[in-house]
């Protein structure tokens, strides 16, 4: 009775499905498989994000090698603590933790999840062996249609995971990540509990390199797999089942014996990964390995496993005697050569056959229903041939590589066959799917129409029909009525009725053909026509009955392209060539990408069976995203072709004469006409090519790649953006400046020539884009500005990161970063040019060199001019700035200004350190304070002037470096000021309305801020309650808007860089006596007989003759002389005539120093500025009491100081009358008049 009960229970079980909700065994297994596919997808993501520092080669790997050790650090006492023992080690360690900590945590979660998969699989197998699942055992599961697939897949999934770790996340990288996670979490609540187990399972396996793999000794990878040991008996049972059975039932889709390798390819991949768990079979089971090889690998030794990854069995099975011998018997050079010749011949045949099907109008519903079997056979043979050529050509065996190199078809031929096959499959599905879906309706319509024709013929021979009164024939009438009844009785709802339908329809067709032999029927063409149409309808019924979903399933099965996930990467160049030759091939490539989406069938099918939406999203998003990336990388060739054609259009456009003289010779006119005509024809030809490329995109339908819906037009627009960004990046990288003079001094032409070249190329590219923007369906100006802004933003953020943090940034964290089209940084490798990783720093460095204070004067009220005899006067003027603006645009100018702002902060930090060092000396500070108080403030004692001059000379060695820093700071500020003035001018000219609106908003914000500051009680209340608790208040919104307005105002040049706050003095910095120290520095710098050592003109001396033109100007104003300024000239003209090259005032010579002082005073309390002016006011009063001597000229000294003070007040935005508080107005007027 017990035996009978168990037998009955098993019978009931076999009637249910393993995947039913009530079957715990099946549900646990399918959930485990779902998690395995999710872990595999996460492994791919982690491997894609593997930092360079974890890899075996590269600059970052060498940089962080000391702070990213492997497991050797655990084996050496004290090595872990010594990682960050030095200052440099601490800095690198902190950087490494910040850069790689997140990756280490993610990778450890992946390793832990993989370990959990292994433990859960072991637990499930143990429960299965112990009988905890009623009526289930390993043997019984392998007899179940679902179980014989799921159980080998679960084991194969673990093997595939282990091999993928070795392939994509190598052992050394795993060890570095695990050491880092230990250092990040040890002694904290985040310390993982399974750390030791994970380290044991995933430590480095010492995998041999590629050239050593075929000759390796036994041990890899079986020792690696032994860490994840599974029950040996279960493994042998699974291997035996895969060895002898067709677990996926693929034989019905591949009936020919020559397609057996393709038919069993899925379980061949499972066998490859599973055999490493039972290495004894590979080593010594010669009979089993011979059967496995003969059945699964008789002509295919490169096997696909784990969704597109491949392995060469000749390499991987080389150390195993039984496996190597079995392969050696079948895979020989002669056999491979014969197989290659056979498949090459088949490829040619299939291409011709596919091209015939793809002719316009060749494939339609009638033909596809009539020729379904030949069509499926063609697709089956084509896919088998393409699979063999794609996979086996990836062999790593040198002998076989030589055979393929000599005789393998060209990649273009294989690709064209693959694209044609994909197009035919897509077209066949589009025709068959509606036919299968409306099969019943079609059969009913055909039966009804055929019966109606029999009724019409019966009525015709009854004599009652208008056209047949003289043809009455009762026998024929009765005969046709009988056939009508037979046709109406045809049924096809069940399989038995469908089988009987063929016999009945065959008899009807034969009878209708025989009746046409009667003279009474044969003599009437209308009746014969009706009979032929009825035979056609009956034949159509037979073809329609034969249509089924099985046909679509077979097409889907034979069209699987998951094996080519990696193999097609080598064909990307051929795809680009195909697009260049035939723009209409976009449709074929779209079909190919949809065919490649078959990689999602297996994992998503299992995940849907497990009903896990989280895993579904994780897996589908990853593989769909990779498919989209591959499709984007291929179709990116179209934008590249577009821009190549645009460059040709721009070249022809530039060759055309744009201006003609008022008088022209007839020969010149003919020449101009011929050149213009030729240019127009060339431009029209290129424009037509662009239109054809666009036509291919516009005609291509939307593609659904897994979970992503890809719109070809949107893809084209994104491709155009990326290609334009790449071209812009290439243009900006050409901005490199090299000194042409032998002395190495940077001259004006060294800047103007590169800038002019880039400006010309940028204008040509933009003009070409504007000419074809209608073809492309874009706004050229908008696209140009957006991509220029994005590229410049990324370069600026990278420059800022490198300047402030002294290391290269993580690209993904930078604004403007596009992972699909990353911007290169550094962008230039020109060794002789002025250094800088991007055009921003190179241009800034060039501007600083050409305007350095040692060789130039001006910059505030005049252009920068050379102060060295024999050189060109103008060094940096408005014309050069305009050329730069055309080259880099408004975004480039804004980036230069921001980068200069970073330099200002750096100089201020250096200045504060120097001032702190000087003023921290109590003796110096007390001396400065005492000297400031030594005067009674009357400003009329010559002793004060003498005392201040002597003190300035004594402190020169301490104040000189401060003046130098202020000069460098002021030089940067003057450059920034001039750039922002130019930005403001272009903003007012190019977008006046928007510019005026921005000014109005800015002023409105300032007025509102002032009103709120004056009366806080009237401030608007917060209204966060009206929008929810988390909604921002009006105050927060107003602050956000003010910040945004500030950013916009700075970008368009509405700000004054000298009057901005950059960096306040650090806490604890002594500022007492600072004003006196700065005043002494200015006194020394403005001396008429002294060469400034601080930020002024170094390298030339200003003599008293420089003041002669100015004195003569004043004498002419007062009427003391009749020699006034020359006609058409002015003060500058007189200066030029009187003083030769020295045509600027002392203030212009010291413009950089004055700008630096203004910037510093803007960061300090207002009292320091007043103290500075007070000291100089006392000094000026003392100068009025001094008499000129051969060595001293107090008049010129005072005039120079007043010029400097006026420029300082102007830069600070203070009125001139502010100076009268420290220097009597009458004294100032007297000085000007005298």
mmCIF file of C-alpha atoms in Angstrom, residues 213-324:
data_model
loop_
_atom_site.group_PDB
_atom_site.id
_atom_site.type_symbol
_atom_site.label_atom_id
_atom_site.label_comp_id
_atom_site.label_asym_id
_atom_site.label_seq_id
_atom_site.Cartn_x
_atom_site.Cartn_y
_atom_site.Cartn_z
ATOM 1 C CA UNK A 213 47.045 29.802 -20.897
ATOM 2 C CA UNK A 214 47.407 26.962 -23.487
ATOM 3 C CA UNK A 215 50.643 25.662 -21.888
ATOM 4 C CA UNK A 216 49.612 26.009 -18.248
ATOM 5 C CA UNK A 217 49.904 23.110 -15.868
ATOM 6 C CA UNK A 218 46.740 21.604 -14.317
ATOM 7 C CA UNK A 219 45.329 23.644 -11.465
ATOM 8 C CA UNK A 220 43.561 26.542 -13.078
ATOM 9 C CA UNK A 221 40.634 27.030 -12.941
ATOM 10 C CA UNK A 222 39.696 23.797 -11.129
ATOM 11 C CA UNK A 223 41.354 24.874 -7.867
ATOM 12 C CA UNK A 224 39.371 28.084 -8.067
ATOM 13 C CA UNK A 225 36.179 26.065 -8.561
ATOM 14 C CA UNK A 226 37.107 23.795 -5.637
ATOM 15 C CA UNK A 227 36.561 26.748 -3.306
ATOM 16 C CA UNK A 228 32.909 26.518 -4.390
ATOM 17 C CA UNK A 229 32.585 22.743 -4.077
ATOM 18 C CA UNK A 230 29.264 21.117 -5.035
ATOM 19 C CA UNK A 231 28.128 17.494 -4.494
ATOM 20 C CA UNK A 232 30.126 15.336 -6.901
ATOM 21 C CA UNK A 233 27.388 12.798 -7.482
ATOM 22 C CA UNK A 234 24.917 15.523 -8.384
ATOM 23 C CA UNK A 235 27.433 17.101 -10.769
ATOM 24 C CA UNK A 236 28.035 13.806 -12.547
ATOM 25 C CA UNK A 237 24.307 13.213 -12.924
ATOM 26 C CA UNK A 238 23.800 16.689 -14.386
ATOM 27 C CA UNK A 239 26.753 16.297 -16.761
ATOM 28 C CA UNK A 240 25.478 12.903 -17.896
ATOM 29 C CA UNK A 241 22.024 14.322 -18.586
ATOM 30 C CA UNK A 242 23.436 17.220 -20.596
ATOM 31 C CA UNK A 243 25.696 14.785 -22.392
ATOM 32 C CA UNK A 244 22.898 12.555 -23.680
ATOM 33 C CA UNK A 245 19.727 14.661 -23.887
ATOM 34 C CA UNK A 246 18.341 17.715 -25.622
ATOM 35 C CA UNK A 247 17.178 19.633 -22.555
ATOM 36 C CA UNK A 248 15.831 22.629 -24.505
ATOM 37 C CA UNK A 249 14.104 20.573 -27.200
ATOM 38 C CA UNK A 250 15.956 22.417 -29.952
ATOM 39 C CA UNK A 251 15.975 19.499 -32.373
ATOM 40 C CA UNK A 252 12.526 20.451 -33.672
ATOM 41 C CA UNK A 253 13.903 23.840 -34.733
ATOM 42 C CA UNK A 254 17.035 22.334 -36.346
ATOM 43 C CA UNK A 255 15.991 19.088 -38.063
ATOM 44 C CA UNK A 256 19.203 18.728 -40.099
ATOM 45 C CA UNK A 257 22.100 16.820 -38.565
ATOM 46 C CA UNK A 258 24.620 19.394 -39.847
ATOM 47 C CA UNK A 259 22.925 22.006 -37.626
ATOM 48 C CA UNK A 260 23.322 19.936 -34.458
ATOM 49 C CA UNK A 261 26.142 22.107 -33.124
ATOM 50 C CA UNK A 262 23.925 25.166 -33.418
ATOM 51 C CA UNK A 263 20.952 23.296 -31.999
ATOM 52 C CA UNK A 264 22.774 22.196 -28.849
ATOM 53 C CA UNK A 265 24.795 25.395 -28.375
ATOM 54 C CA UNK A 266 22.885 26.508 -25.261
ATOM 55 C CA UNK A 267 23.515 23.330 -23.308
ATOM 56 C CA UNK A 268 27.055 23.210 -24.709
ATOM 57 C CA UNK A 269 27.720 26.424 -22.792
ATOM 58 C CA UNK A 270 26.252 24.833 -19.669
ATOM 59 C CA UNK A 271 28.491 21.783 -20.138
ATOM 60 C CA UNK A 272 31.586 23.972 -20.446
ATOM 61 C CA UNK A 273 31.013 25.734 -17.112
ATOM 62 C CA UNK A 274 29.683 22.666 -15.281
ATOM 63 C CA UNK A 275 32.575 20.354 -16.210
ATOM 64 C CA UNK A 276 34.985 22.445 -14.098
ATOM 65 C CA UNK A 277 33.088 21.260 -11.010
ATOM 66 C CA UNK A 278 33.963 17.661 -11.981
ATOM 67 C CA UNK A 279 37.486 17.938 -13.361
ATOM 68 C CA UNK A 280 37.940 14.147 -13.224
ATOM 69 C CA UNK A 281 35.718 13.819 -16.265
ATOM 70 C CA UNK A 282 37.941 16.235 -18.161
ATOM 71 C CA UNK A 283 41.083 14.434 -17.046
ATOM 72 C CA UNK A 284 40.323 10.743 -17.306
ATOM 73 C CA UNK A 285 36.829 9.988 -18.648
ATOM 74 C CA UNK A 286 37.888 9.505 -22.265
ATOM 75 C CA UNK A 287 34.662 7.824 -23.373
ATOM 76 C CA UNK A 288 32.434 10.479 -21.856
ATOM 77 C CA UNK A 289 34.534 13.316 -23.268
ATOM 78 C CA UNK A 290 34.556 11.664 -26.692
ATOM 79 C CA UNK A 291 30.765 11.492 -26.659
ATOM 80 C CA UNK A 292 30.465 15.071 -25.386
ATOM 81 C CA UNK A 293 32.798 16.403 -28.062
ATOM 82 C CA UNK A 294 31.238 14.387 -30.879
ATOM 83 C CA UNK A 295 27.752 15.535 -29.941
ATOM 84 C CA UNK A 296 28.340 19.154 -28.946
ATOM 85 C CA UNK A 297 31.743 20.281 -30.236
ATOM 86 C CA UNK A 298 32.353 18.230 -33.364
ATOM 87 C CA UNK A 299 32.891 21.329 -35.535
ATOM 88 C CA UNK A 300 32.674 24.162 -32.996
ATOM 89 C CA UNK A 301 35.463 24.555 -30.475
ATOM 90 C CA UNK A 302 34.805 28.196 -29.559
ATOM 91 C CA UNK A 303 31.832 28.061 -27.188
ATOM 92 C CA UNK A 304 29.619 30.920 -26.029
ATOM 93 C CA UNK A 305 28.577 31.071 -22.400
ATOM 94 C CA UNK A 306 27.211 33.671 -19.978
ATOM 95 C CA UNK A 307 25.439 35.951 -22.457
ATOM 96 C CA UNK A 308 28.044 36.520 -25.134
ATOM 97 C CA UNK A 309 31.325 35.620 -23.465
ATOM 98 C CA UNK A 310 33.326 33.014 -25.334
ATOM 99 C CA UNK A 311 36.014 30.465 -24.575
ATOM 100 C CA UNK A 312 38.348 28.500 -26.845
ATOM 101 C CA UNK A 313 38.214 24.859 -25.747
ATOM 102 C CA UNK A 314 41.573 24.164 -27.393
ATOM 103 C CA UNK A 315 43.046 26.572 -24.839
ATOM 104 C CA UNK A 316 40.863 25.992 -21.792
ATOM 105 C CA UNK A 317 40.916 22.182 -22.035
ATOM 106 C CA UNK A 318 44.601 21.889 -22.975
ATOM 107 C CA UNK A 319 45.790 20.572 -19.530
ATOM 108 C CA UNK A 320 43.131 17.832 -19.374
ATOM 109 C CA UNK A 321 44.129 14.613 -21.134
ATOM 110 C CA UNK A 322 40.713 13.166 -21.932
ATOM 111 C CA UNK A 323 39.270 16.445 -23.129
ATOM 112 C CA UNK A 324 42.362 17.341 -25.169
#
